[in-house]
Amino acid sequence: MDIQESYVKQRDEKNITKLRKIRNQLPTFCSEFFIGIENKTSVLTRIAYAQDLLTFFKFLTSEIPFFENKDIRLLTLSDINEITAEHIELFLDYLNLYYIDGKKYINNDKAKARKLATIRSLLKYFYKKDKINENVAQKIDMPKIYTKNIIRLEQNEVYNLLNVVDNGDSSLTRQQKDFHKHTRIRDLAILMLFLGTGIRISELVGINIKDINFDNNSFVITRKGGNQYILYFSNEVADALLSYKRIREQINPVKQEDNDAFFLSLQNKRISPRAVQNLVKKYSRIVSPLKKISPHKLRSTYGTNLYQQTHDIYIVADVLGHKDVNTTKKHYAAISENIRKQASSLVKLRETDTNDEE
């Protein structure tokens, strides 16, 4: 088995274990639903479904008189037949603010829409199998989701970000400066790879030494769904990766399973997604404090820049690994502010005759 495949398999096994823990808190009939959607969804998607359903059933058994004080695990499909459209509307209102085990939760319209979609999927599944009388969730309109502008870094912000990583900054705390001495070259390689290829955080974390070919500036990643894909990077990204590779070759990971991991933490283990998120946040808030920049926003920065350079949405979709080009169009094909400004002067309302004299 390929080493990267082994890492992905270990990651998926952990997620499957997490999914089972949540499913064990759900009504027993939900197992049939999750088996039914297994071939069409990723493990992470099913985890999200399970979490949404657990929130919904906790609401029913705590807020709706018919279900009050019932054991969630013992709910049956006969009980599901008692769910009304009004119950689901009350659930969406409940999502504005609720508490579970003393912890406060607030859901925006996007989060509400996802939970409603999950309930629809569950009821649709059993309705099609003639196991419930109706999919009452279909009667509820989806919360309106307003399209937000893409949050990304401008070119000058990209330059400043890489400069901060390379040289440090006075606004870093003393502890951060101490860490920076040891992580500067690694952090620069990580950010250059994000900004130069648009890969996902899970793909970056999963990269192994053997996955990178510096002869042609390419590397192998495992996309969503487990398919492997070859991406290419520029010479300036290659320089950053090679600088870190020389350091990496001197490090012996504490775990044998991390021997081939390319990016390591200060504990000499495969770097975690959380650690990558933290380092992106640490540097980006220095150069752009008003923008909440995450690894995904660096991916958006790359996607936007690639579209502006190529004006080919299909190239952007292919490189970013979008299965549906409409997903790419939604995020990257909007007319930029600069293009709108240029367009304002292209349409002439009155013909100008330069030969006219006053």
Tab-separated table of C-alpha atoms in Angstrom:
chain	number	residue	atom	x	y	z
A	1	MET	CA	0.000	0.000	0.000
A	2	ASP	CA	1.266	3.487	-0.889
A	3	ILE	CA	2.348	5.513	2.169
A	4	GLN	CA	-0.008	8.371	1.397
A	5	GLU	CA	-2.847	5.893	0.913
A	6	SER	CA	-1.929	4.468	4.318
A	7	TYR	CA	-2.195	7.931	5.921
A	8	VAL	CA	-5.554	8.562	4.238
A	9	LYS	CA	-6.780	5.145	5.372
A	10	GLN	CA	-5.747	5.859	8.979
A	11	ARG	CA	-7.481	9.235	8.833
A	12	ASP	CA	-10.655	7.673	7.420
A	13	GLU	CA	-10.595	4.942	10.071
A	14	LYS	CA	-10.512	7.613	12.785
A	15	ASN	CA	-13.446	9.379	11.150
A	16	ILE	CA	-15.396	6.113	10.854
A	17	THR	CA	-14.850	5.534	14.576
A	18	LYS	CA	-16.094	9.072	15.278
A	19	LEU	CA	-19.152	8.475	13.089
A	20	ARG	CA	-20.002	5.262	14.925
A	21	LYS	CA	-19.827	7.010	18.295
A	22	ILE	CA	-22.382	9.568	17.136
A	23	ARG	CA	-24.562	6.955	15.417
A	24	ASN	CA	-24.716	4.984	18.671
A	25	GLN	CA	-26.593	7.923	20.198
A	26	LEU	CA	-29.171	8.022	17.377
A	27	PRO	CA	-32.363	5.983	16.908
A	28	THR	CA	-31.512	2.485	15.688
A	29	PHE	CA	-33.366	2.987	12.379
A	30	CYS	CA	-30.770	5.630	11.415
A	31	SER	CA	-28.266	2.844	10.764
A	32	GLU	CA	-30.242	1.825	7.697
A	33	PHE	CA	-30.147	5.413	6.434
A	34	PHE	CA	-26.364	5.715	6.822
A	35	ILE	CA	-25.775	2.385	5.092
A	36	GLY	CA	-28.037	3.559	2.267
A	37	ILE	CA	-26.070	6.763	1.629
A	38	GLU	CA	-22.595	5.312	2.210
A	39	ASN	CA	-21.702	4.902	-1.466
A	40	LYS	CA	-22.784	8.450	-2.319
A	41	THR	CA	-21.186	10.398	0.521
A	42	SER	CA	-17.816	10.836	2.225
A	43	VAL	CA	-17.209	9.894	5.852
A	44	LEU	CA	-17.000	13.582	6.791
A	45	THR	CA	-20.374	14.241	5.156
A	46	ARG	CA	-21.942	11.384	7.105
A	47	ILE	CA	-20.418	12.720	10.332
A	48	ALA	CA	-22.043	16.089	9.629
A	49	TYR	CA	-25.381	14.335	8.937
A	50	ALA	CA	-25.104	12.378	12.195
A	51	GLN	CA	-24.324	15.501	14.226
A	52	ASP	CA	-27.245	17.377	12.654
A	53	LEU	CA	-29.663	14.503	13.340
A	54	LEU	CA	-28.491	14.204	16.944
A	55	THR	CA	-29.170	17.914	17.445
A	56	PHE	CA	-32.631	17.498	15.910
A	57	PHE	CA	-33.581	14.505	18.052
A	58	LYS	CA	-32.292	16.226	21.195
A	59	PHE	CA	-34.559	19.134	20.309
A	60	LEU	CA	-37.568	16.869	19.810
A	61	THR	CA	-37.105	15.040	23.115
A	62	SER	CA	-36.553	18.214	25.102
A	63	GLU	CA	-38.836	20.775	23.455
A	64	ILE	CA	-41.794	18.940	21.840
A	65	PRO	CA	-44.402	17.499	24.268
A	66	PHE	CA	-45.134	14.336	22.242
A	67	PHE	CA	-41.451	13.327	22.280
A	68	GLU	CA	-40.583	14.767	25.688
A	69	ASN	CA	-38.371	12.581	27.879
A	70	LYS	CA	-38.295	9.764	25.326
A	71	ASP	CA	-35.007	7.925	24.887
A	72	ILE	CA	-33.518	9.031	21.558
A	73	ARG	CA	-32.146	5.524	20.909
A	74	LEU	CA	-35.621	4.044	21.307
A	75	LEU	CA	-37.418	6.345	18.886
A	76	THR	CA	-39.087	4.426	16.055
A	77	LEU	CA	-40.248	5.195	12.541
A	78	SER	CA	-43.769	5.351	13.989
A	79	ASP	CA	-42.544	8.234	16.119
A	80	ILE	CA	-41.090	9.883	13.011
A	81	ASN	CA	-44.576	9.820	11.482
A	82	GLU	CA	-45.619	12.173	14.286
A	83	ILE	CA	-43.143	14.875	13.205
A	84	THR	CA	-44.960	17.833	11.645
A	85	ALA	CA	-43.846	20.749	9.512
A	86	GLU	CA	-44.481	22.954	12.546
A	87	HIS	CA	-42.022	20.909	14.600
A	88	ILE	CA	-39.335	21.495	11.987
A	89	GLU	CA	-40.106	25.222	11.848
A	90	LEU	CA	-39.766	25.333	15.633
A	91	PHE	CA	-36.446	23.501	15.291
A	92	LEU	CA	-35.134	26.116	12.857
A	93	ASP	CA	-36.125	28.835	15.312
A	94	TYR	CA	-34.476	26.857	18.145
A	95	LEU	CA	-31.221	26.853	16.179
A	96	ASN	CA	-30.917	30.622	16.610
A	97	LEU	CA	-29.736	30.000	20.174
A	98	TYR	CA	-29.639	26.808	22.218
A	99	TYR	CA	-27.600	25.105	24.909
A	100	ILE	CA	-26.346	21.524	25.138
A	101	ASP	CA	-24.502	20.432	28.286
A	102	GLY	CA	-24.074	24.077	29.234
A	103	LYS	CA	-22.463	25.038	25.929
A	104	LYS	CA	-24.061	27.769	23.830
A	105	TYR	CA	-24.708	27.253	20.110
A	106	ILE	CA	-25.769	29.842	17.532
A	107	ASN	CA	-26.559	28.883	13.922
A	108	ASN	CA	-26.603	31.219	10.942
A	109	ASP	CA	-28.857	30.673	7.928
A	110	LYS	CA	-26.251	28.539	6.181
A	111	ALA	CA	-26.033	26.193	9.164
A	112	LYS	CA	-29.836	26.063	9.410
A	113	ALA	CA	-30.099	25.202	5.714
A	114	ARG	CA	-27.630	22.346	6.139
A	115	LYS	CA	-29.560	20.876	9.074
A	116	LEU	CA	-32.851	21.185	7.199
A	117	ALA	CA	-31.259	19.445	4.197
A	118	THR	CA	-30.150	16.621	6.508
A	119	ILE	CA	-33.676	16.151	7.886
A	120	ARG	CA	-35.051	16.212	4.341
A	121	SER	CA	-32.578	13.512	3.303
A	122	LEU	CA	-33.519	11.258	6.213
A	123	LEU	CA	-37.261	11.603	5.678
A	124	LYS	CA	-36.917	11.283	1.890
A	125	TYR	CA	-34.981	8.045	2.302
A	126	PHE	CA	-37.649	6.380	4.450
A	127	TYR	CA	-40.561	7.889	2.497
A	128	LYS	CA	-39.216	6.363	-0.742
A	129	LYS	CA	-39.076	3.016	1.056
A	130	ASP	CA	-42.717	3.452	2.173
A	131	LYS	CA	-41.666	3.316	5.820
A	132	ILE	CA	-43.115	6.719	6.749
A	133	ASN	CA	-46.227	8.460	5.462
A	134	GLU	CA	-44.763	11.761	4.295
A	135	ASN	CA	-41.615	13.850	3.984
A	136	VAL	CA	-42.967	16.841	5.887
A	137	ALA	CA	-39.586	18.584	5.682
A	138	GLN	CA	-40.263	19.251	1.994
A	139	LYS	CA	-42.971	21.680	3.064
A	140	ILE	CA	-40.398	23.951	4.723
A	141	ASP	CA	-38.621	26.515	2.572
A	142	MET	CA	-34.866	26.603	2.792
A	143	PRO	CA	-33.445	29.641	4.622
A	144	LYS	CA	-32.285	32.183	2.079
A	145	ILE	CA	-28.515	32.111	1.722
A	146	TYR	CA	-26.990	35.348	0.552
A	147	THR	CA	-23.904	35.079	-1.607
A	148	LYS	CA	-20.899	36.588	0.124
A	149	ASN	CA	-17.902	38.105	-1.553
A	150	ILE	CA	-14.887	35.835	-1.635
A	151	ILE	CA	-12.516	36.599	1.210
A	152	ARG	CA	-9.012	36.408	-0.173
A	153	LEU	CA	-5.686	38.157	-0.036
A	154	GLU	CA	-4.798	40.875	-2.512
A	155	GLN	CA	-1.444	40.623	-4.262
A	156	ASN	CA	0.231	43.120	-1.942
A	157	GLU	CA	-1.124	41.189	1.052
A	158	VAL	CA	0.315	37.950	-0.342
A	159	TYR	CA	3.705	39.650	-0.669
A	160	ASN	CA	3.483	41.043	2.870
A	161	LEU	CA	2.366	37.690	4.281
A	162	LEU	CA	5.340	35.840	2.820
A	163	ASN	CA	7.645	38.616	3.968
A	164	VAL	CA	6.363	38.337	7.547
A	165	VAL	CA	6.898	34.578	7.506
A	166	ASP	CA	10.374	34.954	6.040
A	167	ASN	CA	11.604	37.781	8.247
A	168	GLY	CA	9.379	37.804	11.316
A	169	ASP	CA	7.514	40.794	12.644
A	170	SER	CA	7.699	43.026	15.691
A	171	SER	CA	4.058	42.285	16.533
A	172	LEU	CA	4.841	38.616	17.176
A	173	THR	CA	4.910	37.755	20.867
A	174	ARG	CA	8.180	36.699	22.480
A	175	GLN	CA	7.031	33.080	22.459
A	176	GLN	CA	5.972	33.325	18.810
A	177	LYS	CA	9.376	34.768	17.921
A	178	ASP	CA	11.062	31.832	19.635
A	179	PHE	CA	8.903	29.390	17.652
A	180	HIS	CA	9.505	31.386	14.476
A	181	LYS	CA	13.228	30.689	14.656
A	182	HIS	CA	12.520	26.964	14.407
A	183	THR	CA	9.542	26.986	12.042
A	184	ARG	CA	10.271	29.847	9.609
A	185	ILE	CA	11.418	27.706	6.691
A	186	ARG	CA	8.666	25.121	7.232
A	187	ASP	CA	5.947	27.759	7.551
A	188	LEU	CA	7.127	29.542	4.420
A	189	ALA	CA	7.024	26.262	2.481
A	190	ILE	CA	3.476	25.562	3.724
A	191	LEU	CA	2.149	29.004	2.780
A	192	MET	CA	3.924	28.978	-0.587
A	193	LEU	CA	2.364	25.601	-1.356
A	194	PHE	CA	-1.120	26.835	-0.412
A	195	LEU	CA	-0.790	30.032	-2.434
A	196	GLY	CA	0.962	28.359	-5.365
A	197	THR	CA	-1.291	25.327	-5.867
A	198	GLY	CA	-4.605	25.928	-4.068
A	199	ILE	CA	-4.589	22.551	-2.310
A	200	ARG	CA	-6.860	21.729	0.603
A	201	ILE	CA	-5.526	21.545	4.145
A	202	SER	CA	-6.220	17.787	4.314
A	203	GLU	CA	-4.229	17.308	1.121
A	204	LEU	CA	-1.284	19.309	2.436
A	205	VAL	CA	-1.166	17.463	5.744
A	206	GLY	CA	-1.186	14.140	3.907
A	207	ILE	CA	1.835	14.866	1.681
A	208	ASN	CA	4.772	12.509	2.092
A	209	ILE	CA	8.410	12.913	1.064
A	210	LYS	CA	8.007	10.344	-1.710
A	211	ASP	CA	5.022	12.202	-3.162
A	212	ILE	CA	7.126	15.136	-4.375
A	213	ASN	CA	9.095	15.011	-7.632
A	214	PHE	CA	11.465	17.955	-7.901
A	215	ASP	CA	12.614	16.859	-11.377
A	216	ASN	CA	9.402	18.198	-12.883
A	217	ASN	CA	7.992	20.187	-9.925
A	218	SER	CA	5.049	17.878	-9.312
A	219	PHE	CA	3.483	16.089	-6.374
A	220	VAL	CA	0.769	13.535	-5.721
A	221	ILE	CA	-2.214	14.270	-3.489
A	222	THR	CA	-5.257	12.270	-2.497
A	223	ARG	CA	-8.437	14.147	-3.299
A	224	LYS	CA	-11.850	13.776	-1.695
A	225	GLY	CA	-13.156	10.313	-2.475
A	226	GLY	CA	-9.677	8.782	-2.352
A	227	ASN	CA	-8.612	9.477	-5.933
A	228	GLN	CA	-4.972	10.396	-6.438
A	229	TYR	CA	-4.091	13.424	-8.522
A	230	ILE	CA	-0.877	15.043	-9.777
A	231	LEU	CA	-0.404	18.788	-9.320
A	232	TYR	CA	2.461	21.021	-10.403
A	233	PHE	CA	4.173	23.941	-8.685
A	234	SER	CA	6.366	26.830	-9.788
A	235	ASN	CA	10.111	27.208	-9.312
A	236	GLU	CA	9.663	29.669	-6.449
A	237	VAL	CA	7.464	27.147	-4.624
A	238	ALA	CA	10.076	24.472	-5.394
A	239	ASP	CA	12.794	26.608	-3.789
A	240	ALA	CA	10.748	26.932	-0.591
A	241	LEU	CA	10.006	23.195	-0.499
A	242	LEU	CA	13.631	22.248	-1.122
A	243	SER	CA	14.811	24.551	1.670
A	244	TYR	CA	12.489	22.803	4.085
A	245	LYS	CA	13.321	19.339	2.678
A	246	ARG	CA	16.974	19.805	3.644
A	247	ILE	CA	15.887	20.436	7.238
A	248	ARG	CA	13.282	17.689	7.172
A	249	GLU	CA	15.872	15.083	6.158
A	250	GLN	CA	17.710	15.683	9.449
A	251	ILE	CA	14.626	14.961	11.575
A	252	ASN	CA	13.619	11.532	12.836
A	253	PRO	CA	9.887	11.437	13.639
A	254	VAL	CA	8.889	10.055	17.021
A	255	LYS	CA	6.331	7.732	15.399
A	256	GLN	CA	7.228	5.195	12.745
A	257	GLU	CA	3.974	5.933	10.915
A	258	ASP	CA	5.207	9.514	10.406
A	259	ASN	CA	8.585	8.554	8.947
A	260	ASP	CA	7.655	9.674	5.459
A	261	ALA	CA	5.467	12.655	6.405
A	262	PHE	CA	6.809	15.756	4.658
A	263	PHE	CA	5.556	18.452	7.041
A	264	LEU	CA	6.276	17.829	10.719
A	265	SER	CA	5.246	19.610	13.901
A	266	LEU	CA	7.697	20.799	16.547
A	267	GLN	CA	6.970	17.491	18.284
A	268	ASN	CA	8.356	15.709	15.204
A	269	LYS	CA	4.992	14.217	14.278
A	270	ARG	CA	2.991	14.672	11.081
A	271	ILE	CA	1.662	18.207	11.323
A	272	SER	CA	-2.031	18.381	12.188
A	273	PRO	CA	-4.737	20.388	10.404
A	274	ARG	CA	-5.226	22.433	13.588
A	275	ALA	CA	-1.533	23.379	13.700
A	276	VAL	CA	-1.690	24.490	10.050
A	277	GLN	CA	-4.815	26.547	10.735
A	278	ASN	CA	-3.105	28.233	13.690
A	279	LEU	CA	0.023	29.181	11.772
A	280	VAL	CA	-2.021	30.637	8.887
A	281	LYS	CA	-4.060	32.656	11.374
A	282	LYS	CA	-0.955	33.835	13.246
A	283	TYR	CA	0.728	35.339	10.198
A	284	SER	CA	-2.314	36.516	8.242
A	285	ARG	CA	-3.798	38.621	11.015
A	286	ILE	CA	-0.573	40.653	11.026
A	287	VAL	CA	-0.879	41.631	7.363
A	288	SER	CA	-4.674	41.670	7.116
A	289	PRO	CA	-6.279	42.054	10.570
A	290	LEU	CA	-9.765	42.775	9.170
A	291	LYS	CA	-9.923	39.554	7.151
A	292	LYS	CA	-10.344	36.161	8.755
A	293	ILE	CA	-7.857	34.241	6.641
A	294	SER	CA	-7.837	30.455	6.860
A	295	PRO	CA	-6.183	27.786	4.702
A	296	HIS	CA	-9.386	27.683	2.663
A	297	LYS	CA	-9.120	31.441	2.059
A	298	LEU	CA	-5.587	30.894	0.745
A	299	ARG	CA	-7.135	28.341	-1.609
A	300	SER	CA	-9.644	31.022	-2.646
A	301	THR	CA	-6.764	33.441	-3.210
A	302	TYR	CA	-5.094	30.966	-5.562
A	303	GLY	CA	-8.362	30.154	-7.359
A	304	THR	CA	-9.175	33.830	-7.899
A	305	ASN	CA	-5.672	34.638	-9.132
A	306	LEU	CA	-5.687	31.660	-11.493
A	307	TYR	CA	-9.044	32.692	-12.937
A	308	GLN	CA	-7.910	36.277	-13.400
A	309	GLN	CA	-4.831	35.047	-15.249
A	310	THR	CA	-6.522	32.414	-17.434
A	311	HIS	CA	-10.193	33.505	-17.622
A	312	ASP	CA	-10.848	29.766	-18.019
A	313	ILE	CA	-13.220	28.443	-15.381
A	314	TYR	CA	-12.622	24.848	-16.483
A	315	ILE	CA	-8.891	25.080	-15.763
A	316	VAL	CA	-9.649	26.478	-12.309
A	317	ALA	CA	-12.196	23.712	-11.633
A	318	ASP	CA	-9.738	21.016	-12.710
A	319	VAL	CA	-6.812	22.309	-10.652
A	320	LEU	CA	-8.944	22.856	-7.543
A	321	GLY	CA	-10.511	19.412	-7.884
A	322	HIS	CA	-14.119	20.576	-8.179
A	323	LYS	CA	-16.331	17.775	-9.510
A	324	ASP	CA	-18.960	20.269	-10.662
A	325	VAL	CA	-17.811	23.328	-12.615
A	326	ASN	CA	-20.884	25.188	-11.309
A	327	THR	CA	-19.233	25.139	-7.876
A	328	THR	CA	-16.259	26.919	-9.419
A	329	LYS	CA	-18.427	29.395	-11.302
A	330	LYS	CA	-20.264	30.271	-8.125
A	331	HIS	CA	-17.051	31.294	-6.377
A	332	TYR	CA	-14.621	32.464	-9.012
A	333	ALA	CA	-16.424	33.671	-12.118
A	334	ALA	CA	-17.851	36.835	-10.591
A	335	ILE	CA	-16.696	40.037	-12.258
A	336	SER	CA	-13.987	41.578	-10.130
A	337	GLU	CA	-14.172	45.156	-8.926
A	338	ASN	CA	-11.340	46.134	-11.259
A	339	ILE	CA	-13.189	44.723	-14.268
A	340	ARG	CA	-16.350	46.555	-13.213
A	341	LYS	CA	-14.391	49.796	-13.026
A	342	GLN	CA	-12.963	49.208	-16.496
A	343	ALA	CA	-16.406	48.356	-17.854
A	344	SER	CA	-17.815	51.663	-16.637
A	345	SER	CA	-15.788	53.554	-19.259
A	346	LEU	CA	-16.303	51.193	-22.178
A	347	VAL	CA	-19.882	52.136	-23.065
A	348	LYS	CA	-20.135	55.575	-24.678
A	349	LEU	CA	-23.403	57.447	-24.374
A	350	ARG	CA	-22.530	60.347	-26.703
A	351	GLU	CA	-20.295	60.287	-29.708
A	352	THR	CA	-17.320	62.630	-29.354
A	353	ASP	CA	-16.161	64.443	-32.446
A	354	THR	CA	-12.612	65.592	-31.888
A	355	ASN	CA	-12.758	67.750	-35.047
A	356	ASP	CA	-15.472	70.010	-33.678
A	357	GLU	CA	-14.274	73.476	-32.772
A	358	GLU	CA	-15.987	75.897	-30.479
